[in-house]
Amino acid sequence: MTRLGHDASQETHADFGEQQMKKWVRPLIGAFLLFVGVVWSLQGSGVVDNSEVMSGESQWLFIGLIVAIVGVTLLVGGIRKLRADRR
């Protein structure tokens, strides 16, 4: 069935592309959070000395570790989902 001005095959193709993009959102956000969490942890521990506010502050070490753990969880879960969908 077609609606006015719409072809069913175009709609299916658009939905497929949107689904494929959504599959990559979780791992990309996870990778970003992992990167940010590691940087914050390094700044909080004093290894990276780029920020006057964050450098050497232990609270940023812990915040960074939590953000990095969330990032790893999203990244690994997203990669597993991508691999499972290939099968």
mmCIF file with all atom_site columns, C-alpha atoms in Angstrom:
data_model
loop_
_atom_site.group_PDB
_atom_site.id
_atom_site.type_symbol
_atom_site.label_atom_id
_atom_site.label_alt_id
_atom_site.label_comp_id
_atom_site.label_asym_id
_atom_site.label_entity_id
_atom_site.label_seq_id
_atom_site.pdbx_PDB_ins_code
_atom_site.Cartn_x
_atom_site.Cartn_y
_atom_site.Cartn_z
_atom_site.occupancy
_atom_site.B_iso_or_equiv
_atom_site.pdbx_formal_charge
_atom_site.auth_seq_id
_atom_site.auth_comp_id
_atom_site.auth_asym_id
_atom_site.auth_atom_id
_atom_site.pdbx_PDB_model_num
ATOM 1  C CA . MET A 1 1  ? 0.000  0.000   0.000  1.00 0.00 ? 1  MET A CA 1
ATOM 2  C CA . THR A 1 2  ? 1.263  3.445   -0.796 1.00 0.00 ? 2  THR A CA 1
ATOM 3  C CA . ARG A 1 3  ? 0.301  6.695   0.766  1.00 0.00 ? 3  ARG A CA 1
ATOM 4  C CA . LEU A 1 4  ? -0.024 9.859   -1.251 1.00 0.00 ? 4  LEU A CA 1
ATOM 5  C CA . GLY A 1 5  ? 3.422  10.676  -2.582 1.00 0.00 ? 5  GLY A CA 1
ATOM 6  C CA . HIS A 1 6  ? 5.164  7.899   -0.639 1.00 0.00 ? 6  HIS A CA 1
ATOM 7  C CA . ASP A 1 7  ? 6.650  4.729   -1.959 1.00 0.00 ? 7  ASP A CA 1
ATOM 8  C CA . ALA A 1 8  ? 6.711  1.805   0.492  1.00 0.00 ? 8  ALA A CA 1
ATOM 9  C CA . SER A 1 9  ? 10.220 0.783   -0.607 1.00 0.00 ? 9  SER A CA 1
ATOM 10 C CA . GLN A 1 10 ? 11.599 4.240   0.188  1.00 0.00 ? 10 GLN A CA 1
ATOM 11 C CA . GLU A 1 11 ? 10.046 4.157   3.631  1.00 0.00 ? 11 GLU A CA 1
ATOM 12 C CA . THR A 1 12 ? 11.535 0.720   4.346  1.00 0.00 ? 12 THR A CA 1
ATOM 13 C CA . HIS A 1 13 ? 14.981 1.859   3.174  1.00 0.00 ? 13 HIS A CA 1
ATOM 14 C CA . ALA A 1 14 ? 14.811 4.965   5.373  1.00 0.00 ? 14 ALA A CA 1
ATOM 15 C CA . ASP A 1 15 ? 13.771 2.884   8.384  1.00 0.00 ? 15 ASP A CA 1
ATOM 16 C CA . PHE A 1 16 ? 16.654 0.479   7.753  1.00 0.00 ? 16 PHE A CA 1
ATOM 17 C CA . GLY A 1 17 ? 19.166 3.340   7.626  1.00 0.00 ? 17 GLY A CA 1
ATOM 18 C CA . GLU A 1 18 ? 17.778 4.803   10.840 1.00 0.00 ? 18 GLU A CA 1
ATOM 19 C CA . GLN A 1 19 ? 18.022 1.434   12.580 1.00 0.00 ? 19 GLN A CA 1
ATOM 20 C CA . GLN A 1 20 ? 21.622 1.016   11.447 1.00 0.00 ? 20 GLN A CA 1
ATOM 21 C CA . MET A 1 21 ? 22.510 4.466   12.769 1.00 0.00 ? 21 MET A CA 1
ATOM 22 C CA . LYS A 1 22 ? 20.845 3.748   16.122 1.00 0.00 ? 22 LYS A CA 1
ATOM 23 C CA . LYS A 1 23 ? 22.961 0.600   16.502 1.00 0.00 ? 23 LYS A CA 1
ATOM 24 C CA . TRP A 1 24 ? 26.111 2.724   16.440 1.00 0.00 ? 24 TRP A CA 1
ATOM 25 C CA . VAL A 1 25 ? 24.909 5.362   18.923 1.00 0.00 ? 25 VAL A CA 1
ATOM 26 C CA . ARG A 1 26 ? 25.573 3.292   22.061 1.00 0.00 ? 26 ARG A CA 1
ATOM 27 C CA . PRO A 1 27 ? 29.171 2.308   21.202 1.00 0.00 ? 27 PRO A CA 1
ATOM 28 C CA . LEU A 1 28 ? 30.029 5.825   20.038 1.00 0.00 ? 28 LEU A CA 1
ATOM 29 C CA . ILE A 1 29 ? 28.679 7.425   23.206 1.00 0.00 ? 29 ILE A CA 1
ATOM 30 C CA . GLY A 1 30 ? 30.486 4.746   25.211 1.00 0.00 ? 30 GLY A CA 1
ATOM 31 C CA . ALA A 1 31 ? 33.807 5.486   23.494 1.00 0.00 ? 31 ALA A CA 1
ATOM 32 C CA . PHE A 1 32 ? 33.346 9.207   24.093 1.00 0.00 ? 32 PHE A CA 1
ATOM 33 C CA . LEU A 1 33 ? 32.517 8.708   27.788 1.00 0.00 ? 33 LEU A CA 1
ATOM 34 C CA . LEU A 1 34 ? 35.471 6.358   28.192 1.00 0.00 ? 34 LEU A CA 1
ATOM 35 C CA . PHE A 1 35 ? 37.816 8.959   26.721 1.00 0.00 ? 35 PHE A CA 1
ATOM 36 C CA . VAL A 1 36 ? 36.412 11.801  28.844 1.00 0.00 ? 36 VAL A CA 1
ATOM 37 C CA . GLY A 1 37 ? 36.472 9.633   31.975 1.00 0.00 ? 37 GLY A CA 1
ATOM 38 C CA . VAL A 1 38 ? 40.117 8.684   31.467 1.00 0.00 ? 38 VAL A CA 1
ATOM 39 C CA . VAL A 1 39 ? 41.115 12.317  30.884 1.00 0.00 ? 39 VAL A CA 1
ATOM 40 C CA . TRP A 1 40 ? 39.245 13.454  34.008 1.00 0.00 ? 40 TRP A CA 1
ATOM 41 C CA . SER A 1 41 ? 40.800 10.650  36.056 1.00 0.00 ? 41 SER A CA 1
ATOM 42 C CA . LEU A 1 42 ? 44.272 11.562  34.876 1.00 0.00 ? 42 LEU A CA 1
ATOM 43 C CA . GLN A 1 43 ? 43.653 15.225  35.673 1.00 0.00 ? 43 GLN A CA 1
ATOM 44 C CA . GLY A 1 44 ? 42.208 14.364  39.065 1.00 0.00 ? 44 GLY A CA 1
ATOM 45 C CA . SER A 1 45 ? 45.208 12.219  39.917 1.00 0.00 ? 45 SER A CA 1
ATOM 46 C CA . GLY A 1 46 ? 47.593 14.972  38.840 1.00 0.00 ? 46 GLY A CA 1
ATOM 47 C CA . VAL A 1 47 ? 49.149 13.034  35.943 1.00 0.00 ? 47 VAL A CA 1
ATOM 48 C CA . VAL A 1 48 ? 47.791 15.528  33.410 1.00 0.00 ? 48 VAL A CA 1
ATOM 49 C CA . ASP A 1 49 ? 48.173 19.109  34.548 1.00 0.00 ? 49 ASP A CA 1
ATOM 50 C CA . ASN A 1 50 ? 46.037 21.073  32.088 1.00 0.00 ? 50 ASN A CA 1
ATOM 51 C CA . SER A 1 51 ? 43.314 22.406  34.330 1.00 0.00 ? 51 SER A CA 1
ATOM 52 C CA . GLU A 1 52 ? 43.620 24.706  37.305 1.00 0.00 ? 52 GLU A CA 1
ATOM 53 C CA . VAL A 1 53 ? 40.263 23.514  38.607 1.00 0.00 ? 53 VAL A CA 1
ATOM 54 C CA . MET A 1 54 ? 40.564 19.748  38.076 1.00 0.00 ? 54 MET A CA 1
ATOM 55 C CA . SER A 1 55 ? 44.276 19.004  38.443 1.00 0.00 ? 55 SER A CA 1
ATOM 56 C CA . GLY A 1 56 ? 45.125 17.173  41.644 1.00 0.00 ? 56 GLY A CA 1
ATOM 57 C CA . GLU A 1 57 ? 41.508 17.143  42.873 1.00 0.00 ? 57 GLU A CA 1
ATOM 58 C CA . SER A 1 58 ? 40.609 13.622  43.979 1.00 0.00 ? 58 SER A CA 1
ATOM 59 C CA . GLN A 1 59 ? 36.890 14.163  43.352 1.00 0.00 ? 59 GLN A CA 1
ATOM 60 C CA . TRP A 1 60 ? 37.670 14.373  39.597 1.00 0.00 ? 60 TRP A CA 1
ATOM 61 C CA . LEU A 1 61 ? 39.586 11.132  39.828 1.00 0.00 ? 61 LEU A CA 1
ATOM 62 C CA . PHE A 1 62 ? 36.479 9.367   41.147 1.00 0.00 ? 62 PHE A CA 1
ATOM 63 C CA . ILE A 1 63 ? 34.076 11.166  38.805 1.00 0.00 ? 63 ILE A CA 1
ATOM 64 C CA . GLY A 1 64 ? 36.326 10.233  35.905 1.00 0.00 ? 64 GLY A CA 1
ATOM 65 C CA . LEU A 1 65 ? 36.463 6.599   36.979 1.00 0.00 ? 65 LEU A CA 1
ATOM 66 C CA . ILE A 1 66 ? 32.672 6.405   37.187 1.00 0.00 ? 66 ILE A CA 1
ATOM 67 C CA . VAL A 1 67 ? 32.263 8.049   33.765 1.00 0.00 ? 67 VAL A CA 1
ATOM 68 C CA . ALA A 1 68 ? 34.885 5.690   32.292 1.00 0.00 ? 68 ALA A CA 1
ATOM 69 C CA . ILE A 1 69 ? 33.113 2.629   33.733 1.00 0.00 ? 69 ILE A CA 1
ATOM 70 C CA . VAL A 1 70 ? 29.798 3.795   32.250 1.00 0.00 ? 70 VAL A CA 1
ATOM 71 C CA . GLY A 1 71 ? 31.609 4.354   28.944 1.00 0.00 ? 71 GLY A CA 1
ATOM 72 C CA . VAL A 1 72 ? 33.123 0.857   28.956 1.00 0.00 ? 72 VAL A CA 1
ATOM 73 C CA . THR A 1 73 ? 29.725 -0.643  29.764 1.00 0.00 ? 73 THR A CA 1
ATOM 74 C CA . LEU A 1 74 ? 28.046 1.173   26.868 1.00 0.00 ? 74 LEU A CA 1
ATOM 75 C CA . LEU A 1 75 ? 30.913 0.439   24.497 1.00 0.00 ? 75 LEU A CA 1
ATOM 76 C CA . VAL A 1 76 ? 31.104 -3.283  25.250 1.00 0.00 ? 76 VAL A CA 1
ATOM 77 C CA . GLY A 1 77 ? 27.324 -3.676  25.278 1.00 0.00 ? 77 GLY A CA 1
ATOM 78 C CA . GLY A 1 78 ? 27.011 -1.846  21.986 1.00 0.00 ? 78 GLY A CA 1
ATOM 79 C CA . ILE A 1 79 ? 29.732 -3.902  20.322 1.00 0.00 ? 79 ILE A CA 1
ATOM 80 C CA . ARG A 1 80 ? 28.139 -7.130  21.531 1.00 0.00 ? 80 ARG A CA 1
ATOM 81 C CA . LYS A 1 81 ? 24.793 -6.006  20.128 1.00 0.00 ? 81 LYS A CA 1
ATOM 82 C CA . LEU A 1 82 ? 26.384 -5.140  16.779 1.00 0.00 ? 82 LEU A CA 1
ATOM 83 C CA . ARG A 1 83 ? 28.056 -8.560  16.604 1.00 0.00 ? 83 ARG A CA 1
ATOM 84 C CA . ALA A 1 84 ? 24.858 -10.356 17.597 1.00 0.00 ? 84 ALA A CA 1
ATOM 85 C CA . ASP A 1 85 ? 22.893 -8.512  14.899 1.00 0.00 ? 85 ASP A CA 1
ATOM 86 C CA . ARG A 1 86 ? 25.378 -9.641  12.225 1.00 0.00 ? 86 ARG A CA 1
ATOM 87 C CA . ARG A 1 87 ? 24.567 -13.285 12.855 1.00 0.00 ? 87 ARG A CA 1
#
